[in-house]
Coordinates of C-alpha atoms in Angstrom, one line a residue:
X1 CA -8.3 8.0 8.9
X2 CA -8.7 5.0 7.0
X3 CA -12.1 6.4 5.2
X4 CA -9.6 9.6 4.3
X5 CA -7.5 7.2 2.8
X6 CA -10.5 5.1 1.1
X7 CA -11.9 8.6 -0.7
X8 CA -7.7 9.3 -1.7
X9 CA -8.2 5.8 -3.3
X10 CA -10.9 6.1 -5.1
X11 CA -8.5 8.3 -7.8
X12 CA -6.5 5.1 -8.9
X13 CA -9.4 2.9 -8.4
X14 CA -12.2 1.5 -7.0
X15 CA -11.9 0.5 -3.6
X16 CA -13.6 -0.6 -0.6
X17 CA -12.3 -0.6 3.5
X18 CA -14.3 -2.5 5.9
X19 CA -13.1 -2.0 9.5
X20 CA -14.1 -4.7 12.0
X21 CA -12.8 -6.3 15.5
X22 CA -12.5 -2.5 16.6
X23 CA -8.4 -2.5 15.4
X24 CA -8.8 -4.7 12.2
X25 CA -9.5 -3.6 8.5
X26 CA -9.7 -5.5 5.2
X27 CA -9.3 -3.9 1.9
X28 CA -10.7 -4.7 -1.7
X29 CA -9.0 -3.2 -4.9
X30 CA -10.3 -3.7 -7.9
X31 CA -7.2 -3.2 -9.8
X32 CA -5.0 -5.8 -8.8
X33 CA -1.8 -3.9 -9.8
X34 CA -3.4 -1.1 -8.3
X35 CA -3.2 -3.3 -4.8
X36 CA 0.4 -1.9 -3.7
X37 CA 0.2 1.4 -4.5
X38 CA -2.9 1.6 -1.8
X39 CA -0.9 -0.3 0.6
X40 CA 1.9 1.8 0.8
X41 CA -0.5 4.6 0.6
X42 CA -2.5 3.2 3.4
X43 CA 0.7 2.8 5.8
X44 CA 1.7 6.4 4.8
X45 CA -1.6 7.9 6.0
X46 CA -1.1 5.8 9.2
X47 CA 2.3 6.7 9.7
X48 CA 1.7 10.6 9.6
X49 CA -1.1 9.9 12.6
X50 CA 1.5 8.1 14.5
X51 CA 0.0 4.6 13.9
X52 CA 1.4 1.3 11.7
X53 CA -0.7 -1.8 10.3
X54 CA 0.6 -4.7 9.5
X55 CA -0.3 -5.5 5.5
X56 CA -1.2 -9.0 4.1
X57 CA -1.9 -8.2 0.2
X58 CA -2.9 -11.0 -1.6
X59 CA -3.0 -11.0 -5.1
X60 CA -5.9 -13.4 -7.3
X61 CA -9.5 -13.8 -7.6
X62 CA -12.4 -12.9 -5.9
X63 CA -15.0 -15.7 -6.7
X64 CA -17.6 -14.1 -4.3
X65 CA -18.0 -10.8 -3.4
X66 CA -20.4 -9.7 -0.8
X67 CA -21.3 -5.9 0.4
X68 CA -19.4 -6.8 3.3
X69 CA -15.6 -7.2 1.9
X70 CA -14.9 -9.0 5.3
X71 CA -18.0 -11.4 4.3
X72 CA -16.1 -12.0 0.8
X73 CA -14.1 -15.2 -0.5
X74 CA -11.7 -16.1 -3.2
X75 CA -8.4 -16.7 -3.6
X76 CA -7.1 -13.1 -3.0
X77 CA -8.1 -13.3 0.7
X78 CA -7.6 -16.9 1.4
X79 CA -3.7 -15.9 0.1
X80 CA -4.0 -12.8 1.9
X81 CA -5.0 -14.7 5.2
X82 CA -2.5 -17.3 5.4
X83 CA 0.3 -15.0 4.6
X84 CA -1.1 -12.8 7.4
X85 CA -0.6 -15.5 10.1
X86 CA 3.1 -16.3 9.1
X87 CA 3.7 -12.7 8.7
X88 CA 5.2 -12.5 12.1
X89 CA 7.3 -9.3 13.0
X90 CA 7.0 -7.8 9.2
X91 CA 4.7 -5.2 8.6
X92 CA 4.2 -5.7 4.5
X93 CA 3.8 -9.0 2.5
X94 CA 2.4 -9.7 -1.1
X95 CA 1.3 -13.0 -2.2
X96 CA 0.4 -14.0 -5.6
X97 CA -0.2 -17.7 -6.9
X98 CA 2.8 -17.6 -8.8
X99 CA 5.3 -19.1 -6.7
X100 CA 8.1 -17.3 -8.9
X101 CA 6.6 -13.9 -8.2
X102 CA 6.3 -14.5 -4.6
X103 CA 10.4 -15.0 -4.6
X104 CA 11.2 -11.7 -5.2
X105 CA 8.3 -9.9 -3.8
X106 CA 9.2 -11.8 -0.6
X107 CA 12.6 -9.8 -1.1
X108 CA 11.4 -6.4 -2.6
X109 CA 8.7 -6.5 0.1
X110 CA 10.7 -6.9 2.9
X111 CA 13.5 -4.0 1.6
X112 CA 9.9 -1.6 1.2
X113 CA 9.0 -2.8 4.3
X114 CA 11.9 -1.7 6.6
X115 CA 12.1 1.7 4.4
X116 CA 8.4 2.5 5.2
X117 CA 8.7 0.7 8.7
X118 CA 11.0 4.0 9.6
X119 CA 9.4 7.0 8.0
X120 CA 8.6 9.6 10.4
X121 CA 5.0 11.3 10.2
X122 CA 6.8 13.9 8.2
X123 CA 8.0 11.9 5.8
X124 CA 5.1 9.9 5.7
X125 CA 2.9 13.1 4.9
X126 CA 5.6 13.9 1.9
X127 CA 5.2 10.5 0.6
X128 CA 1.6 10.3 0.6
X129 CA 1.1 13.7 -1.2
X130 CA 3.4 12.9 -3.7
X131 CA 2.0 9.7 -4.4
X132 CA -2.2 10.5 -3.7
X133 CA -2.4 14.1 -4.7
X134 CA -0.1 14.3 -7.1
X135 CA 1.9 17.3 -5.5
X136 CA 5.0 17.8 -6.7
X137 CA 8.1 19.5 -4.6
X138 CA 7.3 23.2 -5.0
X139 CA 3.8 22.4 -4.0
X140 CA 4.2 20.6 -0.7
X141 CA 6.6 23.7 0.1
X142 CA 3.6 25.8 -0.4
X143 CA 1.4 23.6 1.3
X144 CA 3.6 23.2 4.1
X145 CA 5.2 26.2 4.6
X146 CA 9.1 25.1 4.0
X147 CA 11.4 25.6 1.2
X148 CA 11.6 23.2 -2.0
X149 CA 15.2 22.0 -0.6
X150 CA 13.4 20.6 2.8
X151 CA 11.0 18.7 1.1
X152 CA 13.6 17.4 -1.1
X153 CA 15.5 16.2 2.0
X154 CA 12.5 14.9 3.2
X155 CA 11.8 12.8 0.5
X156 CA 15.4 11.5 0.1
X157 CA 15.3 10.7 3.8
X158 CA 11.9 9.0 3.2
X159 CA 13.5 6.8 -0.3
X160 CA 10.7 8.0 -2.8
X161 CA 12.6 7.0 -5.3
X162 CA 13.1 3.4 -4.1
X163 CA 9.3 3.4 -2.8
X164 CA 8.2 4.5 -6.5
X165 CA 10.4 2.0 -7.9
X166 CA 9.1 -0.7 -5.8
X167 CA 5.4 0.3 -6.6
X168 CA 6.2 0.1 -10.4
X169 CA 7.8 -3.1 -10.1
X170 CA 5.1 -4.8 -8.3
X171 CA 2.5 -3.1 -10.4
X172 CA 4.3 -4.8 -13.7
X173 CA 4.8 -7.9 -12.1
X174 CA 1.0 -8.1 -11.1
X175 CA -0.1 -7.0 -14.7
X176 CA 2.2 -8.7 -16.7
X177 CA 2.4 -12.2 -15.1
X178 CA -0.7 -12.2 -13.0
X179 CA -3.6 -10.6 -14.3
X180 CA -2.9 -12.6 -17.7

């Protein structure tokens, strides 16, 4: 599933998964704004096969990159770690090094996070053509065999507006007042 996801990825850009510990993965995006697109993306395709991750993304520089993105340092991952052992019963956190960021993504997160946290696989399927293939509502009809109207429920039931809102957002934050 996750390699599925990987090869969806690859469209926004480049990307690497490296499973390890049997039920453990660690993800490297190139494109930092890019980051929470992939993990919404990421939950989506795990959602629709009846699984959930929990999701440290942290936001900075990768100093040393090995083959092995487990095997890599910087401060991306050492943010990403630490916010991964305080991330308790939450299934999505960001962390940047800009302690004003973090605020409201700590907020904005934690509203994504209880949307995304109750998609069912059918919405999560919805979401994650929309947002990795680029299907739009007459299409997923097609695809799926249901009317344009049942998607469109779907998707309201599933908050793709709020979800693509919250993508955006993040996005600009990260490339505005991080990547500078």
């Amino acid at each position: 599933t996750l390699k599925k996801v990987e090869k969806d990825l690859q469209k926004f850009c480049e990307t690497h998964i490296e499973l390890y510990r049997g039920d453990s993965f660690q993800v490297l995006v190139n494109e930092a704004g890019k980051a929470v697109l992939c993990a919404v993306l990421i939950r989506a395709m795990l959602i629709r096969k009846s699984w959930d991750a929990r999701m440290s993304v942290g936001i900075g520089d990768v100093s040393y990159q090995n083959e092995h993105v487990t095997q890599s340092d910087g401060e991306a991952f050492r943010l990403s770690g630490r916010t991964f052992d305080d991330i308790g019963k939450s299934r999505l956190r960001i962390t940047t090094p800009e302690k004003e960021i973090n605020e409201e993504l700590v907020l904005t997160s934690a509203f994504a996070d209880d949307i995304i946290s109750n998609w069912s696989a059918k919405q999560a399927e919805c979401i994650y053509q929309t947002l990795a293939e680029g299907l739009n509502r007459r299409e997923l009809a097609e695809q799926t065999g249901t009317t344009v109207q049942n998607i469109g429920k779907t998707l309201r039931a599933a908050k793709e507006s709020l979800i693509g809102a919250f993508i955006k957002r993040c996005e600009y934050l990260i490339n505005h007042y991080i990547e500078k």
